Amino acid sequence: MEREQLKEAIARLAPGLEFPENAQLTEVLAPTAGFRDLCKALRSDAALQFDYLISMTAVDYPDHIVLVYHLHSSALGHTLVLKQKLTDREKAEADTVSDLWLTAEYQEREVFDLFGVHFNGHQDMRRIFLEDHWVGHPLRKDYVDEINIIER
Amino acid sequence: MSTETSTLNLFIGENDEYIINMGPQHPSTHGVLRLELALKGELVERVVPHVGYIHRGIEKMSEKLPYPQIIHLTDRMDYLSALMNNEAVCLAAESALQVEVPERVKYVRTILAELQRLASHQLWWCAFGMDLGALTTFFYGLRDREKILDIFEESFGSRLLHSYYLPGGLMHDIHPNFQKRVKEFLKYFRKKLPEYDQLLTGNVIFQNRVKGIGLLSKEDAISYGVTGPSGRGSGFACDVRKHQPYSAYDKVEFTECLHTDGDTWARYKVRVQEMWESMHIIEQLIDNIPEGDYTAKMKAIIKLPAGEYFQRVETARGELAVYIVSDGNKTPYRIHFRTPNFSNMFVMSKIGVGCKIADLVALGGSLDLVIPDIDR
Amino acid sequence: MNVIINYFKDIFQGVWSLIQGMRVTGYYFFHPRQIVTQQYPENRDKLVMFERFKGEVIMPHDENNQHRCTGCGICEINCPNGSIEILTETVINEEGKKEKRIDKHIYHLSMCTFCGLCVKTCPSDALAWGNEFEHAVYDRHKLTKVLNQPGSSLKKEPKSTAKEIKA
Amino acid sequence: MRFDIYDFTSFTQDIDRLLQENLTPFWATVAELTIVGVVILAFYALVGLFLVYAERKVCAFMQNRLGPNRVGPFGIFQTIADLIKLLMKELIPIKHADKILFNLAPFIVIIASFMAIAAIPFARGLHAIDLNIGVFYVFAVSSMGVIGILLAGWSSNNKYSLIGAMRSGAMVVSYELSVGLSLLSIVIFAGTMQLSGIVESQADGWWIFKGHIPAFIAFLLFITASTAETNRGPFDLAEAESELTAGFHTEYSGIRFAFFFLAEYMNMFIVASIAVTIFLGGWMPLQFGGLEGFNTVMAYIPPLVWFFLKVAFVIYLMMWFKWTFPRLRIDQILTLEWKYLLPLSLINTVLIALVVLLGWHF
């Protein structure tokens, strides 16, 4: 599906979607509210069928965290970058999509571990790589570890 | 799946479950993976994977390093497909800079990727045999893999962790003997690969051990993001080489090996078939490597323009995706590696249920896990 | 009846497949020439590594004990692990001018990941790969090496030759 | 004292007479027992060491390797070096292990295999005891070892060990049947359970040749089932190192581990000896009717050489199995026994009974 068609098809699904220009792939910035419903629609819509979550990660900016979902349709072969912006860095929360794409269960755990984003509705919200008593979330830009991180 | 049941000292878990820890030190977890198993007799009732024993924070480290220096870290994720990992970062950087790499580089990268895939599948084959108790396979696989490693060593001086690519091309040109050696190897391995079938594939014990074990449906494979030969064993057409060709894959003819059974046997067959396909791909390219420069003209300091870049590459184990967020500096603002083993491994908690311990070993072997790739 | 035939067919096919496998191992058992083991310490004299083998970073010196390192520090910047440290000193040369030149090129082999960026980026081709691979020592500090030999000096050569070598 | 390499009867009788003449009957018996014990013990250790070396060399050659080649020429002293290492190693005490059983288990395993050696006839007149129910005795004693394995697994306080021990128990219980039935088939042929009698009955041809196809099938069944009984080869589920790390002997170290190790190899030797005695004519040379010259040459080779050559062949066969095949799963092992080996053995036994009744054998 061409990029413009894809944008049209997605824009039909939910209001308030932004389509940033000059992106490498088709990109959608979705509002936090109703994000799960949008995901559900993206997955089940016959013209879209985004059934494969390639990767799910987060990017930490000084004043907000962006969750990035790379979606792919195994049947139709188009790719989409779905984003949502979490403005509250201190108590970052998002809705889980782990029941829609099963791999998200572990990718969300990773984001929780390294970025400190809590996913509501996730059944097993534990740290995945680090020990349970670890303090801080290492991939945040303001994370300090004077022993292990050597600045040069 | 609450945390309480994962207490190590409990001899008996909930509902009279017999809890054992497979790993982190265990011969068949292929690294430091810990699987917490709840058993009923020999039957596995629950698999809870615990990872992170060798988490090195490659993504965090990469945020402080210029792009050429990130490449040597990618070697250390999936060390058995180091060249493909290198390639992923290079391709992402090249597409960001809109550099057209010379044809020679594309050809060499494709040949090397396929050689690496062969080497990786050979190691998988021999380790898989060993998981199932056929110890001799291990030596045959390593014997043949050695030939590929020698080719690598002659061309770029290293056997496992190559860091041979740079954004824009290669570190240096391939060795003059490269083509001759690769052709010799192909001739040799075309004779040896049927031996693999004779020894293991046709064996009735082996077939009984792998058939119908660890059934993974296509829907689950897609939903779990199980890619690579493991996903293709379930009928998930996920070969990035085929669907989004990069390097010289659009110039070669090869089939995407698909099996629909989704069991350990299907995954095994896909990999053995891929070894044949890899040889087929190399044969098409090896005589036609164009002359030319081994690298495109690059600036001394590589700065990606601000933006986000996403590159998918097919490694020996599945789909590796690199996601780079650049703010225009010489270091990435954020780099994320979507590693194939991360998704491939967690599917064990689904398909491992109901197996016997021995089956769990078999299906773990068939997923071909490399643990550093999970932990990054 | 079919069941019984299949039963015996299964047995025969199974046994046949087992014999196939035994043929492979049996073949190698009776063909000891196929053995690939290298008897390492014994074959040390004959052992030739590939010329590009990355054993360690070295700084080649010529017969006059001269090297090409100008002490520019590009390798130090390009090393991802900080395994190269360059100590320079300022001396007054024959012409009476102040000149910066290398004092010690320190190489921590214990931290090196053999990525090859230092050798690749060196503008004057002062560094190269050595074939030595027996690095085992009893003391970690012995892995920290000074690459420029004591008393060595910078090779003065016309710029054109340096370029030719690079090309 | 007459020493005849072809017949040890007079030799052993002479020793017996010598002792009886010089000592009281009680002390003579004690002396005889001691001699037999020491000889068998020395033999046991030697064979064990040699077999470990042989296995390592055989598997190395099958895997394109050289195998041990450092200690002594061709590494022949490697196993001795290993033994010294094992003797010097610490016996690690296990917390919460059942101390008595834990220490007892290796001895049970080794005693069981030790006892079985006693009944094996190495040459005419060369055996510790010639029971008239020899087959039955060997059969009974050799399955005692599994008690040791069960105890080891249970007392180690290790979950992997326990699983390994239970597997071993399940296996032995089932494979006993096939072993018994395949031995029984030759007992039907020979009409005796005395091991030396069975060997003597093969003077004109080994049972594997004389007994037509049923005897050959019985041989295959016996090899398969006994490989399983010795916890070896594709049936090494009890230790299954890729699943259970080391199974029942995970927690053992030093000499206790060496006992398990030695017992495994000795069991292999015993099983091979039984197979040779029953199916391959024991110490009898290879004879073909009608080939007089060939038969004379064959008969010239001493029986001890014949016996050990045949044993080496059977052991090589078992090693060949082990280093070629993948391991079976526990349910497949039981399926193999109950669905394939056992019915086949039963049919085979009936067939042999028919053959014997109709007098079809040679």
PDB file of N, CA and C in Angstrom, chain B residues 229-260:
ATOM      1  N   PRO B 229      14.676 -18.624  10.625  1.00  0.00           N
ATOM      2  CA  PRO B 229      14.296 -20.003  10.340  1.00  0.00           C
ATOM      3  C   PRO B 229      13.239 -20.535  11.304  1.00  0.00           C
ATOM      4  N   SER B 230      13.274 -20.067  12.545  1.00  0.00           N
ATOM      5  CA  SER B 230      12.271 -20.533  13.504  1.00  0.00           C
ATOM      6  C   SER B 230      10.887 -20.088  13.073  1.00  0.00           C
ATOM      7  N   GLY B 231      10.754 -18.847  12.627  1.00  0.00           N
ATOM      8  CA  GLY B 231       9.464 -18.357  12.185  1.00  0.00           C
ATOM      9  C   GLY B 231       9.048 -19.007  10.880  1.00  0.00           C
ATOM     10  N   ARG B 232      10.013 -19.193   9.987  1.00  0.00           N
ATOM     11  CA  ARG B 232       9.690 -19.780   8.693  1.00  0.00           C
ATOM     12  C   ARG B 232       9.277 -21.243   8.837  1.00  0.00           C
ATOM     13  N   GLY B 233       9.750 -21.880   9.919  1.00  0.00           N
ATOM     14  CA  GLY B 233       9.288 -23.242  10.180  1.00  0.00           C
ATOM     15  C   GLY B 233       7.808 -23.288  10.498  1.00  0.00           C
ATOM     16  N   SER B 234       7.258 -22.140  10.921  1.00  0.00           N
ATOM     17  CA  SER B 234       5.829 -22.080  11.211  1.00  0.00           C
ATOM     18  C   SER B 234       5.038 -21.494  10.049  1.00  0.00           C
ATOM     19  N   GLY B 235       5.690 -21.224   8.955  1.00  0.00           N
ATOM     20  CA  GLY B 235       4.978 -20.691   7.803  1.00  0.00           C
ATOM     21  C   GLY B 235       4.912 -19.176   7.762  1.00  0.00           C
ATOM     22  N   PHE B 236       5.654 -18.495   8.624  1.00  0.00           N
ATOM     23  CA  PHE B 236       5.662 -17.040   8.657  1.00  0.00           C
ATOM     24  C   PHE B 236       6.717 -16.571   7.651  1.00  0.00           C
ATOM     25  N   ALA B 237       6.248 -16.033   6.526  1.00  0.00           N
ATOM     26  CA  ALA B 237       7.194 -15.588   5.496  1.00  0.00           C
ATOM     27  C   ALA B 237       7.841 -14.295   5.952  1.00  0.00           C
ATOM     28  N   CYS B 238       8.994 -14.409   6.572  1.00  0.00           N
ATOM     29  CA  CYS B 238       9.570 -13.249   7.238  1.00  0.00           C
ATOM     30  C   CYS B 238      10.990 -12.999   6.774  1.00  0.00           C
ATOM     31  N   ASP B 239      11.348 -13.530   5.616  1.00  0.00           N
ATOM     32  CA  ASP B 239      12.726 -13.372   5.170  1.00  0.00           C
ATOM     33  C   ASP B 239      12.932 -11.963   4.635  1.00  0.00           C
ATOM     34  N   VAL B 240      13.655 -11.156   5.382  1.00  0.00           N
ATOM     35  CA  VAL B 240      13.876  -9.764   4.966  1.00  0.00           C
ATOM     36  C   VAL B 240      14.658  -9.711   3.659  1.00  0.00           C
ATOM     37  N   ARG B 241      15.524 -10.700   3.469  1.00  0.00           N
ATOM     38  CA  ARG B 241      16.291 -10.724   2.228  1.00  0.00           C
ATOM     39  C   ARG B 241      15.372 -10.768   1.020  1.00  0.00           C
ATOM     40  N   LYS B 242      14.239 -11.429   1.198  1.00  0.00           N
ATOM     41  CA  LYS B 242      13.319 -11.605   0.085  1.00  0.00           C
ATOM     42  C   LYS B 242      12.369 -10.415  -0.028  1.00  0.00           C
ATOM     43  N   HIS B 243      11.858  -9.964   1.116  1.00  0.00           N
ATOM     44  CA  HIS B 243      10.769  -8.993   1.075  1.00  0.00           C
ATOM     45  C   HIS B 243      11.249  -7.550   1.050  1.00  0.00           C
ATOM     46  N   GLN B 244      12.396  -7.279   1.644  1.00  0.00           N
ATOM     47  CA  GLN B 244      12.957  -5.932   1.550  1.00  0.00           C
ATOM     48  C   GLN B 244      14.427  -6.072   1.222  1.00  0.00           C
ATOM     49  N   PRO B 245      14.745  -6.441  -0.025  1.00  0.00           N
ATOM     50  CA  PRO B 245      16.139  -6.793  -0.327  1.00  0.00           C
ATOM     51  C   PRO B 245      17.090  -5.636  -0.058  1.00  0.00           C
ATOM     52  N   TYR B 246      18.223  -5.977   0.497  1.00  0.00           N
ATOM     53  CA  TYR B 246      19.280  -5.004   0.717  1.00  0.00           C
ATOM     54  C   TYR B 246      20.529  -5.592   0.098  1.00  0.00           C
ATOM     55  N   SER B 247      21.619  -4.837   0.100  1.00  0.00           N
ATOM     56  CA  SER B 247      22.876  -5.255  -0.535  1.00  0.00           C
ATOM     57  C   SER B 247      22.595  -5.853  -1.905  1.00  0.00           C
ATOM     58  N   ALA B 248      23.092  -7.053  -2.156  1.00  0.00           N
ATOM     59  CA  ALA B 248      22.926  -7.603  -3.507  1.00  0.00           C
ATOM     60  C   ALA B 248      21.856  -8.680  -3.562  1.00  0.00           C
ATOM     61  N   TYR B 249      20.979  -8.701  -2.574  1.00  0.00           N
ATOM     62  CA  TYR B 249      19.992  -9.775  -2.559  1.00  0.00           C
ATOM     63  C   TYR B 249      18.954  -9.642  -3.671  1.00  0.00           C
ATOM     64  N   ASP B 250      18.825  -8.413  -4.204  1.00  0.00           N
ATOM     65  CA  ASP B 250      17.870  -8.270  -5.304  1.00  0.00           C
ATOM     66  C   ASP B 250      18.447  -8.805  -6.609  1.00  0.00           C
ATOM     67  N   LYS B 251      19.738  -9.118  -6.607  1.00  0.00           N
ATOM     68  CA  LYS B 251      20.348  -9.592  -7.851  1.00  0.00           C
ATOM     69  C   LYS B 251      20.454 -11.103  -7.903  1.00  0.00           C
ATOM     70  N   VAL B 252      20.146 -11.765  -6.802  1.00  0.00           N
ATOM     71  CA  VAL B 252      20.284 -13.216  -6.804  1.00  0.00           C
ATOM     72  C   VAL B 252      18.919 -13.869  -6.746  1.00  0.00           C
ATOM     73  N   GLU B 253      18.936 -15.121  -7.154  1.00  0.00           N
ATOM     74  CA  GLU B 253      17.703 -15.884  -7.176  1.00  0.00           C
ATOM     75  C   GLU B 253      17.813 -16.936  -6.079  1.00  0.00           C
ATOM     76  N   PHE B 254      16.866 -16.921  -5.170  1.00  0.00           N
ATOM     77  CA  PHE B 254      16.865 -17.953  -4.139  1.00  0.00           C
ATOM     78  C   PHE B 254      15.444 -18.118  -3.612  1.00  0.00           C
ATOM     79  N   THR B 255      15.192 -19.232  -3.006  1.00  0.00           N
ATOM     80  CA  THR B 255      13.849 -19.467  -2.483  1.00  0.00           C
ATOM     81  C   THR B 255      13.849 -19.227  -0.977  1.00  0.00           C
ATOM     82  N   GLU B 256      12.748 -18.722  -0.516  1.00  0.00           N
ATOM     83  CA  GLU B 256      12.562 -18.562   0.913  1.00  0.00           C
ATOM     84  C   GLU B 256      12.051 -19.894   1.434  1.00  0.00           C
ATOM     85  N   CYS B 257      12.807 -20.514   2.324  1.00  0.00           N
ATOM     86  CA  CYS B 257      12.433 -21.853   2.781  1.00  0.00           C
ATOM     87  C   CYS B 257      11.282 -21.742   3.771  1.00  0.00           C
ATOM     88  N   LEU B 258      10.156 -22.274   3.391  1.00  0.00           N
ATOM     89  CA  LEU B 258       8.983 -22.202   4.268  1.00  0.00           C
ATOM     90  C   LEU B 258       8.463 -23.598   4.559  1.00  0.00           C
ATOM     91  N   HIS B 259       8.169 -23.828   5.821  1.00  0.00           N
ATOM     92  CA  HIS B 259       7.485 -25.064   6.195  1.00  0.00           C
ATOM     93  C   HIS B 259       6.328 -24.659   7.077  1.00  0.00           C
ATOM     94  N   THR B 260       5.260 -25.409   7.013  1.00  0.00           N
ATOM     95  CA  THR B 260       4.075 -24.954   7.722  1.00  0.00           C
ATOM     96  C   THR B 260       3.804 -25.741   8.997  1.00  0.00           C
TER      97      THR B 260
END
